[in-house]
Structure formats: C-alpha cells, structure tokens
Tab-separated table of C-alpha atoms in Angstrom:
chain	number	residue	atom	x	y	z
A	169	MET	CA	0.045	0.069	0.041
A	170	ASP	CA	1.376	3.371	-0.970
A	171	PRO	CA	1.132	6.514	1.298
A	172	GLN	CA	-1.692	8.000	-0.799
A	173	THR	CA	-3.886	4.919	-0.617
A	174	ALA	CA	-3.148	4.702	3.107
A	175	ALA	CA	-4.291	8.297	3.606
A	176	ALA	CA	-7.495	7.558	1.704
A	177	LEU	CA	-8.096	4.512	3.769
A	178	LEU	CA	-7.814	6.490	6.954
A	179	ASN	CA	-10.720	8.825	5.832
A	180	PRO	CA	-13.488	8.415	8.358
A	181	ASP	CA	-16.046	7.781	5.631
A	182	VAL	CA	-13.920	4.957	4.187
A	183	LEU	CA	-13.266	3.416	7.587
A	184	ALA	CA	-17.020	3.337	8.161
A	185	VAL	CA	-17.481	1.403	4.932
A	186	LEU	CA	-14.710	-1.007	6.034
A	187	ASP	CA	-16.422	-1.488	9.374
A	188	SER	CA	-19.625	-2.367	7.676
A	189	ILE	CA	-18.177	-5.282	5.728
A	190	GLU	CA	-18.594	-8.916	6.680
A	191	TYR	CA	-15.787	-10.467	4.627
A	192	SER	CA	-16.487	-13.498	2.641
A	193	ARG	CA	-13.940	-14.844	0.105
A	194	ALA	CA	-16.774	-16.245	-2.033
A	195	GLU	CA	-18.349	-12.799	-2.348
A	196	GLU	CA	-15.108	-10.721	-2.529
A	197	MET	CA	-15.584	-9.727	-6.172
A	198	GLN	CA	-19.227	-8.719	-5.703
A	199	THR	CA	-18.343	-6.678	-2.588
A	200	GLN	CA	-15.546	-4.871	-4.345
A	201	GLN	CA	-17.840	-4.056	-7.313
A	202	ARG	CA	-20.389	-2.670	-4.849
A	203	LEU	CA	-17.738	-0.503	-3.176
A	204	ARG	CA	-16.807	0.978	-6.558
A	205	LYS	CA	-20.477	1.756	-7.299
A	206	GLN	CA	-20.541	3.625	-4.029
A	207	GLY	CA	-17.838	5.925	-5.370
A	208	LEU	CA	-14.623	4.454	-4.012
A	209	ALA	CA	-11.613	4.696	-6.331
A	210	PRO	CA	-10.421	1.234	-7.549
A	211	GLU	CA	-7.284	1.304	-5.435
A	212	VAL	CA	-9.209	2.347	-2.337
A	213	ALA	CA	-11.874	-0.297	-2.925
A	214	ALA	CA	-9.092	-2.839	-3.239
A	215	ALA	CA	-7.393	-1.581	-0.042
A	216	VAL	CA	-10.704	-1.844	1.841
A	217	MET	CA	-11.235	-5.435	0.734
A	218	THR	CA	-7.590	-6.323	1.683
A	219	GLN	CA	-8.138	-4.857	5.185
A	220	ALA	CA	-11.409	-6.802	5.553
A	221	GLN	CA	-9.630	-9.944	4.670
A	222	LEU	CA	-6.577	-9.206	6.934
A	223	ARG	CA	-8.954	-8.459	9.884
A	224	VAL	CA	-10.382	-12.045	9.575
A	225	GLU	CA	-6.808	-13.529	9.346
A	226	ALA	CA	-5.681	-11.365	12.310
A	227	ARG	CA	-8.202	-12.829	14.729
A	228	ALA	CA	-5.907	-15.726	15.308
A	229	LYS	CA	-3.310	-13.307	16.803
A	230	PHE	CA	-5.538	-10.494	18.173
A	231	GLY	CA	-8.857	-12.046	18.879
A	232	PRO	CA	-11.834	-9.573	18.693
A	233	PHE	CA	-9.378	-6.583	18.686
A	234	ALA	CA	-8.523	-7.470	15.105
A	235	ASP	CA	-11.924	-6.114	14.008
A	236	SER	CA	-11.015	-2.566	14.805
A	237	MET	CA	-7.371	-2.606	13.569
A	238	LEU	CA	-5.588	-1.896	10.317
A	239	PHE	CA	-2.781	-4.040	8.881
A	240	THR	CA	-0.193	-4.505	6.117
A	241	ARG	CA	0.227	-8.112	5.138
A	242	ASP	CA	3.941	-8.153	6.207
A	243	GLY	CA	3.047	-6.279	9.375
A	244	LEU	CA	0.499	-8.858	10.355
A	245	GLY	CA	2.889	-11.696	9.641
A	246	GLN	CA	5.545	-10.162	11.898
A	247	ALA	CA	3.204	-8.888	14.618
A	248	THR	CA	3.492	-10.394	18.095
A	249	ARG	CA	0.661	-12.633	19.207
A	250	LEU	CA	-1.470	-11.037	21.819
A	251	PRO	CA	-0.464	-13.389	24.758
A	252	VAL	CA	3.215	-13.021	23.936
A	253	ALA	CA	2.815	-9.223	23.769
A	254	ALA	CA	1.195	-9.324	27.235
A	255	MET	CA	4.351	-11.063	28.509
A	256	HIS	CA	6.447	-8.348	26.960
A	257	ALA	CA	4.229	-5.647	28.570
A	258	LYS	CA	4.762	-7.277	32.029
A	259	ARG	CA	8.501	-7.055	31.518
A	260	MET	CA	8.526	-3.459	30.184
A	261	HIS	CA	6.331	-2.180	33.112
A	262	ARG	CA	8.783	-3.409	35.828
A	263	GLY	CA	10.041	-0.520	37.898
A	264	GLY	CA	7.079	1.813	37.089
A	265	PRO	CA	8.413	3.468	33.905
A	266	GLY	CA	7.020	6.916	32.919
A	267	LEU	CA	7.667	6.356	29.236
A	268	ILE	CA	7.977	3.082	27.256
A	269	ALA	CA	9.509	3.677	23.786
A	270	ASP	CA	8.746	1.009	21.114
A	271	LEU	CA	11.201	1.650	18.338
A	272	GLY	CA	10.385	-0.325	15.190
A	273	CYS	CA	6.694	-0.830	16.303
A	274	GLY	CA	5.410	-2.377	13.081
A	275	ILE	CA	1.633	-2.226	13.194
A	276	GLY	CA	1.738	-1.647	16.986
A	277	ALA	CA	0.982	-5.115	18.486
A	278	ASP	CA	3.512	-4.744	21.363
A	279	ALA	CA	2.733	-1.037	21.834
A	280	LEU	CA	-0.913	-1.919	22.257
A	281	ALA	CA	-0.038	-4.304	25.094
A	282	PHE	CA	2.266	-1.717	26.668
A	283	ALA	CA	-0.419	0.996	26.518
A	284	GLY	CA	-3.217	-1.305	27.698
A	285	VAL	CA	-1.776	-2.096	31.082
A	286	GLY	CA	-0.095	0.113	33.709
A	287	GLU	CA	0.212	3.820	33.855
A	288	ALA	CA	3.147	4.389	31.530
A	289	SER	CA	2.853	6.561	28.411
A	290	VAL	CA	3.952	4.907	25.177
A	291	TYR	CA	5.908	6.268	22.336
A	292	ALA	CA	6.137	4.229	19.160
A	293	CYS	CA	7.767	4.761	15.776
A	294	ASP	CA	8.405	2.920	12.597
A	295	ALA	CA	10.797	3.698	9.728
A	296	ASP	CA	8.098	2.883	7.202
A	297	GLU	CA	5.600	5.698	6.590
A	298	VAL	CA	2.557	3.559	5.920
A	299	THR	CA	3.255	1.086	8.781
A	300	ALA	CA	3.619	4.003	11.214
A	301	ALA	CA	0.264	5.542	10.045
A	302	LEU	CA	-1.529	2.293	10.674
A	303	ALA	CA	0.122	1.926	14.023
A	304	ALA	CA	-1.037	5.368	15.020
A	305	TYR	CA	-4.641	4.317	14.073
A	306	ASN	CA	-4.412	1.129	16.039
A	307	LEU	CA	-3.119	2.954	19.132
A	308	ARG	CA	-5.765	5.681	18.986
A	309	PRO	CA	-7.723	4.579	22.127
A	310	PHE	CA	-4.715	4.751	24.340
A	311	ASP	CA	-2.102	7.130	25.890
A	312	ALA	CA	0.292	6.493	23.069
A	313	VAL	CA	1.853	8.308	20.164
A	314	ALA	CA	3.050	6.668	17.009
A	315	GLU	CA	5.169	8.481	14.425
A	316	HIS	CA	7.105	7.910	11.179
A	317	ALA	CA	10.651	8.037	12.370
A	318	ARG	CA	13.907	5.945	12.669
A	319	ALA	CA	14.804	4.273	15.923
A	320	GLU	CA	18.356	5.702	15.701
A	321	ASP	CA	16.903	9.270	15.821
A	322	PHE	CA	15.020	8.855	19.003
A	323	ASP	CA	16.311	10.706	22.082
A	324	LEU	CA	16.995	7.763	24.469
A	325	ALA	CA	17.150	10.096	27.462
A	326	ARG	CA	13.344	10.410	27.238
A	327	ALA	CA	12.645	6.710	27.862
A	328	ASP	CA	12.619	4.693	31.071
A	329	ALA	CA	12.019	1.412	29.152
A	330	LEU	CA	12.951	0.531	25.617
A	331	TRP	CA	11.519	-2.093	23.338
A	332	LEU	CA	13.223	-2.817	20.006
A	333	ASP	CA	11.982	-4.965	17.232
A	334	PRO	CA	14.669	-4.478	14.517
A	335	ALA	CA	13.422	-4.861	10.946
A	336	ARG	CA	14.957	-8.071	9.616
A	337	ARG	CA	13.465	-8.020	6.087
A	338	ARG	CA	14.450	-6.041	3.096
A	339	GLY	CA	13.468	-6.215	-0.599
A	340	THR	CA	11.166	-8.825	-2.103
A	341	ASN	CA	11.379	-12.271	-3.429
A	342	ALA	CA	9.918	-13.385	-6.801
A	343	ASP	CA	6.649	-14.196	-5.095
A	344	GLY	CA	6.434	-10.792	-3.573
A	345	SER	CA	7.384	-11.854	0.026
A	346	ALA	CA	10.049	-9.929	1.857
A	347	PHE	CA	13.379	-11.844	2.225
A	348	ARG	CA	15.070	-12.085	5.593
A	349	LEU	CA	18.448	-10.575	6.451
A	350	SER	CA	21.052	-12.872	8.096
A	351	ASP	CA	23.580	-10.243	9.179
A	352	PRO	CA	22.559	-8.620	12.491
A	353	GLU	CA	24.441	-5.444	11.425
A	354	ALA	CA	22.085	-5.112	8.475
A	355	PHE	CA	19.017	-5.050	10.741
A	356	SER	CA	17.279	-1.764	11.290
A	357	PRO	CA	18.361	-0.698	13.767
A	358	SER	CA	21.488	-2.902	13.942
A	359	LEU	CA	22.067	-5.283	16.769
A	360	SER	CA	25.154	-3.416	17.924
A	361	TRP	CA	23.135	-0.159	18.076
A	362	ALA	CA	20.511	-1.954	20.243
A	363	PHE	CA	23.165	-3.177	22.640
A	364	ALA	CA	24.718	0.281	22.895
A	365	ALA	CA	21.331	1.841	23.580
A	366	ALA	CA	20.768	-0.662	26.378
A	367	ARG	CA	23.541	1.017	28.297
A	368	ARG	CA	21.541	4.239	28.393
A	369	VAL	CA	18.083	2.998	29.402
A	370	PRO	CA	17.167	1.278	32.669
A	371	SER	CA	14.983	-1.420	31.091
A	372	VAL	CA	15.434	-3.018	27.584
A	373	GLY	CA	13.884	-5.790	25.498
A	374	VAL	CA	14.869	-6.720	22.020
A	375	LYS	CA	12.698	-8.973	19.900
A	376	LEU	CA	14.541	-11.164	17.376
A	377	GLY	CA	14.029	-14.255	15.192
A	378	PRO	CA	14.422	-17.646	17.055
A	379	ALA	CA	17.306	-18.653	14.854
A	380	LEU	CA	19.553	-16.110	16.554
A	381	ASP	CA	23.109	-17.422	17.120
A	382	HIS	CA	23.706	-17.964	20.835
A	383	ASP	CA	27.083	-16.325	20.552
A	384	LEU	CA	25.530	-13.017	19.711
A	385	VAL	CA	23.829	-12.666	23.152
A	386	PRO	CA	26.036	-10.353	25.362
A	387	ASP	CA	27.273	-11.595	28.685
A	388	GLY	CA	24.882	-10.858	31.525
A	389	TRP	CA	21.813	-10.560	29.343
A	390	GLU	CA	18.754	-12.909	29.297
A	391	ALA	CA	17.779	-14.658	26.137
A	392	GLN	CA	14.339	-16.135	26.239
A	393	TRP	CA	13.010	-18.332	23.375
A	394	ALA	CA	9.207	-18.370	23.399
A	395	SER	CA	6.751	-20.737	21.843
A	396	HIS	CA	3.034	-20.303	21.671
A	397	ARG	CA	0.688	-23.265	20.960
A	398	GLY	CA	3.584	-25.220	19.620
A	399	ASP	CA	5.052	-22.485	17.326
A	400	VAL	CA	8.394	-21.009	18.179
A	401	VAL	CA	7.771	-17.276	17.632
A	402	GLU	CA	10.798	-15.343	18.835
A	403	VAL	CA	13.870	-14.975	21.089
A	404	ALA	CA	13.595	-11.866	23.240
A	405	LEU	CA	16.700	-10.505	24.877
A	406	PHE	CA	16.241	-8.638	28.130
A	407	HIS	CA	18.489	-6.325	30.130
A	408	GLY	CA	18.163	-4.163	33.227
A	409	ARG	CA	14.822	-4.137	35.008
A	410	ALA	CA	13.116	-6.170	32.334
A	411	GLN	CA	15.509	-9.028	33.011
A	412	GLU	CA	14.471	-12.012	35.269
A	413	ARG	CA	17.748	-13.975	35.047
A	414	GLU	CA	21.031	-14.266	33.186
A	415	GLY	CA	21.494	-16.753	30.381
A	416	ARG	CA	19.171	-18.870	28.217
A	417	ALA	CA	15.577	-19.693	28.960
A	418	ALA	CA	12.661	-21.322	27.146
A	419	LEU	CA	9.081	-20.092	27.636
A	420	ILE	CA	6.389	-22.575	26.557
A	421	MET	CA	2.982	-20.849	26.416
A	422	GLY	CA	-0.239	-22.814	25.958
A	423	ASP	CA	-3.949	-22.717	26.539
A	424	GLU	CA	-3.435	-24.134	29.985
A	425	GLY	CA	-0.696	-21.858	31.202
A	426	SER	CA	2.992	-21.497	30.700
A	427	LEU	CA	6.227	-23.231	31.664
A	428	THR	CA	9.763	-21.825	31.772
A	429	VAL	CA	12.920	-23.900	31.475
A	430	THR	CA	16.178	-22.207	32.244
A	431	GLU	CA	19.903	-22.916	32.313
A	432	ALA	CA	19.611	-23.511	36.043
A	433	ASP	CA	17.591	-26.633	35.226
A	434	LEU	CA	20.413	-28.271	33.333
A	435	PRO	CA	21.993	-31.285	35.003
A	436	ALA	CA	25.471	-30.937	36.383
A	437	ASP	CA	26.840	-33.620	34.039
A	438	GLU	CA	26.051	-34.664	30.487
A	439	VAL	CA	23.077	-36.990	30.298
A	440	PRO	CA	24.178	-40.391	28.923
A	441	VAL	CA	22.911	-41.806	25.673
A	442	ALA	CA	20.908	-45.093	25.896
A	443	GLY	CA	18.442	-47.088	23.866
A	444	VAL	CA	14.846	-46.299	23.088
A	445	GLY	CA	12.529	-47.009	25.955
A	446	ASN	CA	8.732	-47.190	26.319
A	447	TYR	CA	8.211	-43.546	25.471
A	448	LEU	CA	9.814	-41.124	23.054
A	449	PHE	CA	9.746	-37.354	23.841
A	450	GLU	CA	10.118	-34.521	21.419
A	451	PRO	CA	10.870	-31.334	23.201
A	452	ASP	CA	9.092	-28.041	22.383
A	453	GLY	CA	10.906	-25.970	19.749
A	454	ALA	CA	11.672	-23.234	22.234
A	455	VAL	CA	13.559	-25.746	24.362
A	456	ILE	CA	15.445	-27.070	21.336
A	457	ARG	CA	16.296	-23.582	20.058
A	458	SER	CA	17.556	-22.427	23.531
A	459	GLY	CA	19.821	-25.557	23.774
A	460	LEU	CA	18.087	-26.746	26.982
A	461	VAL	CA	16.887	-30.213	25.887
A	462	GLN	CA	18.871	-32.012	28.669
A	463	ALA	CA	17.113	-29.805	31.300
A	464	LEU	CA	14.015	-31.909	30.658
A	465	CYS	CA	15.770	-35.266	31.370
A	466	GLY	CA	15.489	-35.080	35.184
A	467	PRO	CA	11.754	-34.141	35.361
A	468	LEU	CA	10.929	-36.721	32.694
A	469	GLY	CA	13.107	-39.443	34.064
A	470	ALA	CA	14.587	-39.646	30.556
A	471	HIS	CA	17.849	-40.015	28.628
A	472	ARG	CA	19.194	-39.030	25.247
A	473	ILE	CA	19.053	-41.609	22.359
A	474	HIS	CA	21.700	-39.729	20.380
A	475	GLU	CA	24.345	-37.214	21.402
A	476	SER	CA	23.187	-34.517	18.990
A	477	ILE	CA	19.580	-35.257	18.170
A	478	ALA	CA	16.758	-33.674	20.162
A	479	TYR	CA	14.744	-36.803	21.094
A	480	LEU	CA	14.584	-38.108	24.623
A	481	SER	CA	13.365	-41.437	25.772
A	482	GLY	CA	12.192	-43.057	29.071
A	483	ASP	CA	9.987	-45.791	30.428
A	484	ARG	CA	7.179	-43.661	31.911
A	485	PRO	CA	4.923	-41.008	30.378
A	486	ALA	CA	5.453	-37.272	30.980
A	487	GLU	CA	3.341	-36.047	33.871
A	488	GLY	CA	2.891	-32.801	35.623
A	489	PRO	CA	4.029	-29.384	34.355
A	490	VAL	CA	6.927	-30.831	32.208
A	491	ALA	CA	4.375	-32.621	30.018
A	492	GLN	CA	3.747	-29.134	28.445
A	493	ALA	CA	7.264	-29.001	27.251
A	494	VAL	CA	7.105	-32.161	25.063
A	495	SER	CA	5.166	-34.205	22.538
A	496	GLN	CA	5.211	-37.724	23.747
A	497	TYR	CA	4.893	-41.038	21.790
A	498	ARG	CA	4.279	-44.493	23.214
A	499	VAL	CA	6.763	-46.778	21.490
A	500	GLU	CA	5.509	-49.987	19.915
A	501	ASP	CA	8.610	-51.105	18.066
A	502	VAL	CA	12.059	-50.012	16.942
A	503	LEU	CA	12.700	-51.088	13.356
A	504	PRO	CA	15.511	-50.855	10.877
A	505	ALA	CA	15.113	-47.651	8.884
A	506	GLY	CA	14.495	-49.395	5.511
A	507	ILE	CA	11.185	-49.122	3.694
A	508	LYS	CA	10.733	-52.943	3.483
A	509	ALA	CA	10.974	-53.424	7.224
A	510	VAL	CA	8.611	-50.487	8.001
A	511	ARG	CA	6.075	-51.528	5.380
A	512	GLY	CA	5.965	-55.077	6.671
A	513	ALA	CA	5.464	-53.958	10.259
A	514	LEU	CA	2.608	-51.658	9.324
A	515	ALA	CA	0.952	-54.311	7.317
A	516	ASP	CA	1.261	-56.860	10.056
A	517	ARG	CA	-0.579	-54.497	12.396
A	518	GLY	CA	-3.195	-53.481	9.939
A	519	ILE	CA	-2.054	-49.831	10.036
A	520	ASN	CA	-3.323	-47.807	7.038
A	521	GLN	CA	-2.694	-44.223	8.126
A	522	VAL	CA	0.610	-42.746	9.350
A	523	VAL	CA	2.222	-39.551	10.419
A	524	ILE	CA	5.839	-39.556	9.381
A	525	LYS	CA	8.455	-37.563	11.351
A	526	LYS	CA	12.205	-37.273	11.054
A	527	ARG	CA	15.074	-35.855	12.876
A	528	GLY	CA	18.774	-36.506	12.005
A	529	MET	CA	17.976	-38.367	8.758
A	530	ASP	CA	17.847	-37.219	5.153
A	531	ILE	CA	14.495	-38.548	3.935
A	532	ASP	CA	11.552	-37.013	2.125
A	533	PRO	CA	8.439	-37.945	4.144
A	534	ALA	CA	6.187	-37.517	1.054
A	535	GLN	CA	8.329	-39.994	-0.890
A	536	VAL	CA	8.435	-42.434	2.061
A	537	ARG	CA	4.681	-42.320	2.294
A	538	ARG	CA	4.380	-43.280	-1.347
A	539	GLN	CA	6.853	-46.139	-0.901
A	540	LEU	CA	4.969	-47.554	2.086
A	541	LYS	CA	1.982	-48.262	-0.192
A	542	LEU	CA	-0.531	-48.329	2.638
A	543	ARG	CA	-3.807	-49.962	1.910
A	544	PRO	CA	-6.945	-47.907	2.785
A	545	ALA	CA	-9.231	-49.085	5.511
A	546	LYS	CA	-11.925	-51.472	4.379
A	547	LYS	CA	-15.355	-49.986	3.737
A	548	GLY	CA	-17.252	-49.435	7.063
A	549	GLN	CA	-14.078	-49.888	9.135
A	550	PRO	CA	-12.212	-47.084	10.952
A	551	ALA	CA	-8.680	-46.192	9.907
A	552	LYS	CA	-5.884	-47.535	12.139
A	553	SER	CA	-3.120	-44.938	12.580
A	554	ALA	CA	0.449	-44.762	13.933
A	555	VAL	CA	3.435	-42.437	14.027
A	556	VAL	CA	6.652	-43.541	12.259
A	557	ILE	CA	9.700	-41.589	13.441
A	558	PHE	CA	12.879	-41.882	11.315
A	559	THR	CA	15.901	-40.932	13.453
A	560	ARG	CA	19.207	-42.288	14.895
A	561	ALA	CA	19.490	-44.204	18.202
A	562	GLY	CA	23.161	-44.438	19.193
A	563	THR	CA	25.057	-45.431	16.004
A	564	GLN	CA	21.984	-46.970	14.275
A	565	ARG	CA	19.516	-45.524	11.841
A	566	CYS	CA	16.053	-46.527	12.852
A	567	ALA	CA	12.328	-46.190	12.342
A	568	ILE	CA	10.346	-45.939	15.626
A	569	LEU	CA	6.758	-47.118	15.354
A	570	ALA	CA	4.765	-45.339	17.985
A	571	HIS	CA	1.389	-43.805	18.943
A	572	GLU	CA	0.931	-40.231	20.114
A	573	ASP	CA	-0.312	-39.995	23.702
C-alpha cells in the first residue's frame, strides 16, 4: 500500500465502509464491485477489501481486537501474538516507567499491550511511513503516540523502558514476499546499536528471530526463546529491570498456562545416551532452540538416544508441568530404517494411516509415504493410525513405530 492509498483508507467515511463489511472470500468480487459503485476509487476499494480480509486472518493473533485494527500483510505476519505481547508488557512495566519507547513498532502489536496495562505513556515509531500511520490508528484509544521515524533518531534520554524490534526483512522475493536478512548489522536498527542503547536506558527488551546465534547474546543478558501453542515465535533479549535471570531460557505458552525452562535446570553432568525406552519425547521447539533439551531429562526421568539429536526417551509417560514441554509417543517397536521393514510392520498391524516424522535423517516424508503403499481401510471400518519416526539411536539408523499420547 502506498502512502496516498493509506491516507485515503484512513478517511473516516472509508473506515465506516470497512467496518460495515462482513468479509467472505466467495463474495469478494461482488463486494468490491459494490464499493466501486458507491464511489470508491479502484485502489481504495481494493485496499478496503484487503483490510477486511486481513482483519479475519488477524483474529488468530488479536482475537476480537482485530476487527477494529488496520494492517499490512507483512506487518500482520511479523506482529507479536497477543499473549506474547502481554508477557512483553509485564517485563516493560517493571520498575514503574514513565515512558516506554517502542522503536520499530510495526503495526503496533506490542505497543498496544504496553499501553493497555499500567500507567506508563507509550511512544512508538516505525521507519516505514505507511506502517507508522496504521500503528497510530491502532493505538488511537490509548495514551500513546506513533510516528514515522527511525529508531536511531529517538532521544534515548526520554525513555525509562525501551522495546526494540529491529526490521529483519528487506526487498522482495519473486513471489512478492520480503526476504530475511541474516547479518545482524544489516538489521534496522543494527544489533550493535541496540546493545549500545541498552547502556543508556534502565529497562530494555529486544525481539529477534528464534534462529539467533547464541554467541550474539551479550554476557549478563537474558535470552528467552518463546513458543505459543507449539509455534516458536521469537527470542527476546532482556537487560536491566526487564531481566529476570541471566543466560538462556525457554518459555512454553499454551492454553493451560506456561512453563519456563532455564539454564539453572540443566543437570550438572552430560546425560548419557541409551536405547529407546517405552516412550519417546520430542521437546518443544523453544527448548530445542535455547539448547536446553537436557534440562528436561530429570523431570521426565529420561535420557538421550543420540548425542546430537533432540529426542529423549524413558519408560514412563510425561506427567505434571513438564508434559507441556514435550510431545510424547508411546513406542510400539524399533525397526531398521529401511522401507521394506517398516512396510511389513505396518501391514502386520493393519495400520493404514501414518504420520511420518524425522530428525537426523535425510529422507523425504512424502516419498516415504508413497513407498509404504499403505492400503486404505476397508469400507465401514475405521482407519488404524500410527506415527513413524525416522531418526538415529546411538550409532543406528532406525524407524520408531509409535502412537501419540
């Protein structure tokens, strides 16, 4: 969306039209034609329809708040999910700040959370003109200001708490999507600028992609990888008042609460490698990304099955809070990794539906599925399903036949 179209979209009369639309993909063309008959320019009618569609898509992140917000497609894709933003807000409000500065605010997801709780004022800015204008609209009910400006131009002396979400995308791929930058110094602002800014502000949080190299985390900082409903969404670096601990942590957020795993939970010695037991455990992605897989061994009563593969195994199911940190599979058999052995084992058990997983093996699950040649269930009979996990146990390549608990 260009600035002129964004300005037209923000016209109160156009916003009223947007609010009146009940979006349906099947009726999209007819609705857009109706908007043009009402006098909207073609590009404005198209922008209104895009916003109506994005509001529906945004409900997964923002719930009912999405129906009164504006988005860009990239901005929605990069926006913090509401429960994760609430966690950020709790951190940023530590110490009772007077002003929280959100530099690189995108469409304003985190700034909304900052402004929605506590008594602090919120300043937000984004280097993209259209994105900043939409953030200002989204923040309109709160004590917050959103401007079109660069993070590097903000007077850090104004802020008591600083939230940074450096832009990590630049340019577009052939399909129109933005490509990700891999060099932290090419971020906007750069990671070194963010770390320098942290020395001047009492409380700092920096949101980054979960693939961040551990070596880039400064000594004394906290790095918290977070997952929400099974998706690893970020690593956030915290310093000063926003910080709860030093070192790495994994935050697993689900519908039934959250669990934090930290470096303090790691065993004093390396957990030994042993064979596959009655249960196989796949740690949550935040635990894997943070390098804290072995911290789960004690609570699970589990061991590693390979020195570098993130599967654990034990003889009893996961129970209590730690169960939230793993997907668990009840092991039925451990087979050689060849197709013939797996196909025979599935046929013997009458299994005709499988989920194929892999870790530490170079296979194509779609190709393996075709090679298994599973027979469909007979008419009137339910399908019999299983999970087949291709991995390595010790020095052996194997296929673990299991059922998800």
